Amino acid sequence: MNDQSASISTVSYVGGMFAYLVRSVRSRLKITVLAVLVAALIVFAADWMRPVVYAAQAVMRVGRVDGADVAPMSSIVFQMNSVSFKRRAVGGADESVDSGDKGHKLILDSFVVRPATSDMLTLFVGAASEHTATEAIQAAVRVLNADQEKIRAIALSELDTQITLVDSNIASLTRIRESLASPGSIASSAESDPASLMLRRVWLLDLIARNEEKLAAATSERRALAERIGPSKTYPATLVDDVAIRQISPNPFRHAIFAAGIVLLLMLVYAMVRKPISI
Amino acid sequence: MGALLWDSEALLALLLNVIVTLFVFALIARISLSQPGLALLAFFFLIYFSWRLVSVFYIDVFGPVVSEQLERSIGPGLAAVPLGACQVAVLLMLVVSFHPLRLKALAVASDFRTSSLLAAGRLDLFNLVFWVVVVFEVALWIEMLTRGPVPLFSKLERLDYSKQYGGFLHGRLMDWGPMLAFQLGLFFATPVLRGMRFDCRFGALFGSLMVYLLFVGHRFSSFFLYFSFFIMPLGSIVLGRSKAAGFDSSAFFRTLRALWLPVVGLGVLVLGALIYSYAVVRGAESELLQTKLTQRLLVQQGEMWWMTYERVFLHGDWNTALALFKLFVDPFNPNRNSTMQLLMELGLPVERAHTLFDLGVAYTGGWPEIFFELGGPVDGFVLVVLSAVMFSEFLFLLTRCVVQERYATCFFLTPILYAVEVNLASGMLNSFVQLTFMTKLGVAIFVYVLEGRWRARVIASTSLQTDRATVLKREVTP
């Protein structure tokens, strides 16, 4: 077959196939249409009867102590995606919201945490109502904070100990400053020897100056410690914004169209395969 | 005595590595010489397999070597042995799928081609496709020249250009480029089936595409990929018609050899792009250049396989459930290749892997690593063989469609071909479970059945007319 035909007519090529498809389908038009409609109706009805499911999404800023993450980001993601954490979170949500076993399972199956940025996580959950979904996410944050409280408490108690020490140091330095500033601090031999008096006064001024320096350093250290446990550097995990919620199920129109498309494809192939080749 | 034992073990390992590597190369050479069509059809994999095997061999024999990407030392070992076995499985499956008996049957079946079945009519398909692609390419060039800096002159990396300046058409080319190259190759080569010369218009369009890629900062990998897809239909034609009575394969190769100038031109283009990229765009210093090239050529191709070899074969550490979960249910980025994401999460500190994913970085490899992460050291081979069967049988199907000039089917099979090729190159599996792939597959099956049945009917009709004409002639002839 070494034909030399130089061209392939697109009209004949595509038109020929289309005409063949039309001829194949025409002989089974009724059953094709019927099958597509039945499939679409069944899927529509089945999907329509499914319980309502809402998907909630929220962004959470992970907690920090003294400017550092309470735990590495990957550990937090791993912990929050673990089954035991989810169970505790769902249990936490249950205290305020009463939902059935299916509701539990839905939340347990759908709860997923993913890293979003270096200090933020995205939380996803599916639930039977908007309120339950919001509660589940808030409960997850509460449970995480409760879990991290042990680590946070140790770090905070260390800082508190340091603050207590610095506070006592400041109090002691303040007392010394007051006693040095009192008029009787150099009064005992003031009248006897002017030279000695001058020397004592110089010595006293030196003591006061050194005490002031130490007091200033201690105050500055106290301020730094206060800043380290202050809200800019130490805070629990919190939701950054409101929980975004949308209904994901049922979606009968969408699923019915999908089903109709799949059945139509199958029926078209069936119609072509069943049509005899011979003329 | 201990040193002697160690020496003998090292010698044995070296021998095994050498034998397996040489065996794979010998098999590739044998296939290329005895079935040049198969070499053209599987050109991408023959080169890619060779490169990976050389890299793993280097790590095995010259290890421990430092891997910049993994930030650790890898090697030595026997990683080339299982990798070579997997590659041999694919090569043997290709040989089985393209067995001379099947090719003979295909040659008979492909005597009826679309061009010989159709009556003359309006709107030549080749002209239509040519002008559509011309319009696309002209628009592509205009878009590139009007949108801002030209990466070749602005020393921009291709990924940066795509992110920052790439327009709509550029994005479509990056998504569908290799498939366009395959279609161009198809229309370039199929006139040969009708005893005509190659349609050089499509060769020129392909050349223009290559120059465009050079301008937008592409280097070796894109040229190699596009070229491999472009020559696939040539391989299909050689294979499909090699056993046909009227096909002169030596004349075909003579015609092919006449195209040496454009091919050399493409080679020079790639070489120039590589030198320009390393010397100007990346501004590598000469002392660093050698390290960079060693890493790129000899370490990065095989490092991920070596990691899987160490995990699965040496430590017996694999987790099917985790792999399935990370591949299909919860990958870090479900829109990209989840196989490499899993391998990188297993091989690197998780946080570093996630940072790299955010930057869009993916290391080389994935096949056959993923099958061993899923099935372990024994079942992994079964999965590898299954993937090899899928690959080689799909190539045979494609070859049949090419030599029968089933242009519509070829068009809709091209995305499936791309997914199959990506699977065998980077082990990507999550593309097969996506809705878009299912839709493409459904449409491809529909068009395959439609064109097949339509052809069968036209052939039956033509045969009937021929029979009637013969009978009439016999009756009329005294």
GROMACS .gro file of C-alpha atoms in nm, chain B residues 195-404:
model
  210
  474GLY     CA    1   0.584   0.694   0.042
  475MET     CA    2   0.646   1.066   0.067
  476ARG     CA    3   0.928   1.264   0.224
  477PHE     CA    4   0.925   1.399   0.580
  478ASP     CA    5   0.707   1.706   0.621
  479CYS     CA    6   0.988   1.947   0.703
  480ARG     CA    7   0.744   2.225   0.791
  481PHE     CA    8   0.686   2.050   1.123
  482GLY     CA    9   1.061   2.004   1.170
  483ALA     CA   10   1.098   2.379   1.128
  484LEU     CA   11   0.823   2.440   1.384
  485PHE     CA   12   1.005   2.210   1.625
  486GLY     CA   13   1.331   2.398   1.560
  487SER     CA   14   1.158   2.726   1.631
  488LEU     CA   15   1.029   2.583   1.957
  489MET     CA   16   1.383   2.482   2.055
  490VAL     CA   17   1.513   2.832   1.985
  491TYR     CA   18   1.228   2.970   2.197
  492LEU     CA   19   1.332   2.739   2.482
  493LEU     CA   20   1.690   2.864   2.449
  494PHE     CA   21   1.566   3.222   2.472
  495VAL     CA   22   1.362   3.154   2.787
  496GLY     CA   23   1.661   3.008   2.968
  497HIS     CA   24   1.622   2.633   2.922
  498ARG     CA   25   1.921   2.406   2.922
  499PHE     CA   26   1.985   2.039   2.862
  500SER     CA   27   1.685   1.869   3.026
  501SER     CA   28   1.412   2.045   2.827
  502PHE     CA   29   1.590   2.003   2.493
  503PHE     CA   30   1.648   1.638   2.570
  504LEU     CA   31   1.286   1.581   2.673
  505TYR     CA   32   1.135   1.764   2.375
  506PHE     CA   33   1.372   1.594   2.130
  507SER     CA   34   1.290   1.251   2.277
  508PHE     CA   35   0.919   1.311   2.230
  509PHE     CA   36   0.972   1.448   1.878
  510ILE     CA   37   1.154   1.137   1.756
  511MET     CA   38   0.912   0.887   1.913
  512PRO     CA   39   0.680   0.871   1.608
  513LEU     CA   40   0.987   0.804   1.388
  514GLY     CA   41   1.064   0.504   1.606
  515SER     CA   42   0.703   0.389   1.587
  516ILE     CA   43   0.709   0.403   1.208
  517VAL     CA   44   1.033   0.207   1.182
  518LEU     CA   45   0.900  -0.056   1.422
  519GLY     CA   46   0.550  -0.075   1.280
  520ARG     CA   47   0.652  -0.095   0.917
  521SER     CA   48   0.981  -0.285   0.955
  522LYS     CA   49   0.811  -0.615   0.873
  523ALA     CA   50   0.588  -0.473   0.598
  524ALA     CA   51   0.654  -0.596   0.245
  525GLY     CA   52   0.684  -0.259   0.076
  526PHE     CA   53   0.878  -0.075   0.341
  527ASP     CA   54   1.240   0.008   0.263
  528SER     CA   55   1.395   0.071   0.602
  529SER     CA   56   1.737   0.150   0.455
  530ALA     CA   57   1.579   0.424   0.242
  531PHE     CA   58   1.406   0.552   0.556
  532PHE     CA   59   1.734   0.574   0.744
  533ARG     CA   60   1.901   0.735   0.441
  534THR     CA   61   1.634   1.005   0.453
  535LEU     CA   62   1.684   1.033   0.826
  536ARG     CA   63   2.060   1.065   0.785
  537ALA     CA   64   2.002   1.352   0.544
  538LEU     CA   65   1.871   1.546   0.843
  539TRP     CA   66   2.213   1.545   1.013
  540LEU     CA   67   2.255   1.922   0.981
  541PRO     CA   68   1.948   2.022   1.189
  542VAL     CA   69   2.033   1.756   1.448
  543VAL     CA   70   2.391   1.883   1.476
  544GLY     CA   71   2.246   2.233   1.499
  545LEU     CA   72   2.029   2.123   1.789
  546GLY     CA   73   2.333   1.964   1.956
  547VAL     CA   74   2.530   2.287   1.920
  548LEU     CA   75   2.231   2.476   2.061
  549VAL     CA   76   2.216   2.252   2.367
  550LEU     CA   77   2.592   2.272   2.420
  551GLY     CA   78   2.586   2.649   2.385
  552ALA     CA   79   2.293   2.673   2.630
  553LEU     CA   80   2.478   2.458   2.882
  554ILE     CA   81   2.802   2.654   2.859
  555TYR     CA   82   2.615   2.984   2.873
  556SER     CA   83   2.414   2.867   3.173
  557TYR     CA   84   2.712   2.757   3.378
  558ALA     CA   85   2.958   3.024   3.267
  559VAL     CA   86   2.737   3.334   3.248
  560VAL     CA   87   2.394   3.288   3.412
  561ARG     CA   88   2.521   3.105   3.718
  562GLY     CA   89   2.860   3.274   3.706
  563ALA     CA   90   3.035   2.967   3.846
  564GLU     CA   91   3.398   3.004   3.933
  565SER     CA   92   3.629   2.761   3.760
  566GLU     CA   93   3.729   2.573   4.076
  567LEU     CA   94   3.365   2.532   4.171
  568LEU     CA   95   3.265   2.426   3.822
  569GLN     CA   96   3.423   2.084   3.851
  570THR     CA   97   3.248   2.014   4.183
  571LYS     CA   98   2.916   2.137   4.042
  572LEU     CA   99   2.951   1.922   3.733
  573THR     CA  100   3.050   1.615   3.934
  574GLN     CA  101   2.748   1.663   4.157
  575ARG     CA  102   2.514   1.725   3.863
  576LEU     CA  103   2.643   1.448   3.637
  577LEU     CA  104   2.756   1.176   3.875
  578VAL     CA  105   2.587   1.221   4.212
  579GLN     CA  106   2.245   1.383   4.178
  580GLN     CA  107   2.116   1.129   3.924
  581GLY     CA  108   2.173   0.835   4.155
  582GLU     CA  109   2.160   0.973   4.510
  583MET     CA  110   1.788   0.916   4.571
  584TRP     CA  111   1.816   0.557   4.452
  585TRP     CA  112   2.113   0.507   4.682
  586MET     CA  113   1.906   0.635   4.975
  587THR     CA  114   1.626   0.389   4.895
  588TYR     CA  115   1.882   0.111   4.852
  589GLU     CA  116   2.027   0.191   5.194
  590ARG     CA  117   1.683   0.211   5.361
  591VAL     CA  118   1.514  -0.086   5.198
  592PHE     CA  119   1.791  -0.327   5.098
  593LEU     CA  120   2.045  -0.264   5.373
  594HIS     CA  121   1.826  -0.172   5.672
  595GLY     CA  122   1.502  -0.348   5.571
  596ASP     CA  123   1.320  -0.025   5.649
  597TRP     CA  124   1.008   0.035   5.442
  598ASN     CA  125   0.649   0.116   5.532
  599THR     CA  126   0.382   0.039   5.275
  600ALA     CA  127   0.099   0.206   5.466
  601LEU     CA  128   0.295   0.525   5.521
  602ALA     CA  129   0.407   0.533   5.157
  603LEU     CA  130   0.050   0.485   5.032
  604PHE     CA  131  -0.077   0.751   5.272
  605LYS     CA  132   0.187   1.004   5.170
  606LEU     CA  133   0.150   0.924   4.800
  607PHE     CA  134  -0.225   0.933   4.758
  608VAL     CA  135  -0.394   1.065   5.072
  609ASP     CA  136  -0.182   1.331   5.232
  610PRO     CA  137   0.114   1.447   5.024
  611PHE     CA  138   0.267   1.782   5.118
  612ASN     CA  139   0.162   1.928   4.784
  613PRO     CA  140  -0.097   1.709   4.608
  614ASN     CA  141  -0.060   1.907   4.283
  615ARG     CA  142   0.298   1.794   4.232
  616ASN     CA  143   0.479   1.461   4.216
  617SER     CA  144   0.408   1.305   4.556
  618THR     CA  145   0.667   1.030   4.497
  619MET     CA  146   0.962   1.266   4.516
  620GLN     CA  147   0.801   1.446   4.810
  621LEU     CA  148   0.786   1.116   4.999
  622LEU     CA  149   1.144   1.024   4.906
  623MET     CA  150   1.272   1.366   5.009
  624GLU     CA  151   1.083   1.355   5.338
  625LEU     CA  152   1.238   1.013   5.405
  626GLY     CA  153   1.587   1.116   5.301
  627LEU     CA  154   1.613   1.468   5.442
  628PRO     CA  155   1.518   1.638   5.768
  629VAL     CA  156   1.143   1.696   5.727
  630GLU     CA  157   1.159   2.071   5.780
  631ARG     CA  158   1.431   2.110   5.517
  632ALA     CA  159   1.233   1.895   5.274
  633HIS     CA  160   0.925   2.115   5.329
  634THR     CA  161   1.128   2.431   5.271
  635LEU     CA  162   1.254   2.284   4.943
  636PHE     CA  163   0.898   2.190   4.840
  637ASP     CA  164   0.791   2.549   4.904
  638LEU     CA  165   1.067   2.663   4.669
  639GLY     CA  166   0.945   2.416   4.407
  640VAL     CA  167   1.260   2.203   4.424
  641ALA     CA  168   1.239   1.832   4.338
  642TYR     CA  169   1.538   1.601   4.322
  643THR     CA  170   1.605   1.357   4.038
  644GLY     CA  171   1.471   1.002   4.043
  645GLY     CA  172   1.160   0.832   4.172
  646TRP     CA  173   1.153   0.520   3.955
  647PRO     CA  174   1.210   0.247   4.071
  648GLU     CA  175   1.257   0.390   4.423
  649ILE     CA  176   0.888   0.425   4.492
  650PHE     CA  177   0.806   0.060   4.417
  651PHE     CA  178   1.059  -0.058   4.673
  652GLU     CA  179   0.929   0.193   4.929
  653LEU     CA  180   0.585   0.043   4.866
  654GLY     CA  181   0.668  -0.325   4.838
  655GLY     CA  182   1.005  -0.380   5.000
  656PRO     CA  183   1.300  -0.558   4.841
  657VAL     CA  184   1.103  -0.853   4.697
  658ASP     CA  185   0.753  -0.729   4.611
  659GLY     CA  186   0.914  -0.411   4.483
  660PHE     CA  187   1.046  -0.607   4.184
  661VAL     CA  188   0.693  -0.731   4.108
  662LEU     CA  189   0.569  -0.372   4.103
  663VAL     CA  190   0.862  -0.274   3.881
  664VAL     CA  191   0.776  -0.551   3.634
  665LEU     CA  192   0.411  -0.440   3.632
  666SER     CA  193   0.515  -0.082   3.555
  667ALA     CA  194   0.745  -0.214   3.281
  668VAL     CA  195   0.456  -0.412   3.127
  669MET     CA  196   0.230  -0.106   3.137
  670PHE     CA  197   0.499   0.108   2.975
  671SER     CA  198   0.597  -0.128   2.696
  672GLU     CA  199   0.241  -0.227   2.609
  673PHE     CA  200   0.136   0.136   2.600
  674LEU     CA  201   0.423   0.210   2.361
  675PHE     CA  202   0.307  -0.078   2.142
  676LEU     CA  203  -0.047   0.060   2.140
  677LEU     CA  204   0.087   0.401   2.047
  678THR     CA  205   0.300   0.251   1.773
  679ARG     CA  206  -0.009   0.081   1.627
  680CYS     CA  207  -0.200   0.408   1.629
  681VAL     CA  208   0.090   0.594   1.466
  682VAL     CA  209   0.143   0.349   1.180
  683GLN     CA  210  -0.230   0.328   1.114
   0.00000   0.00000   0.00000
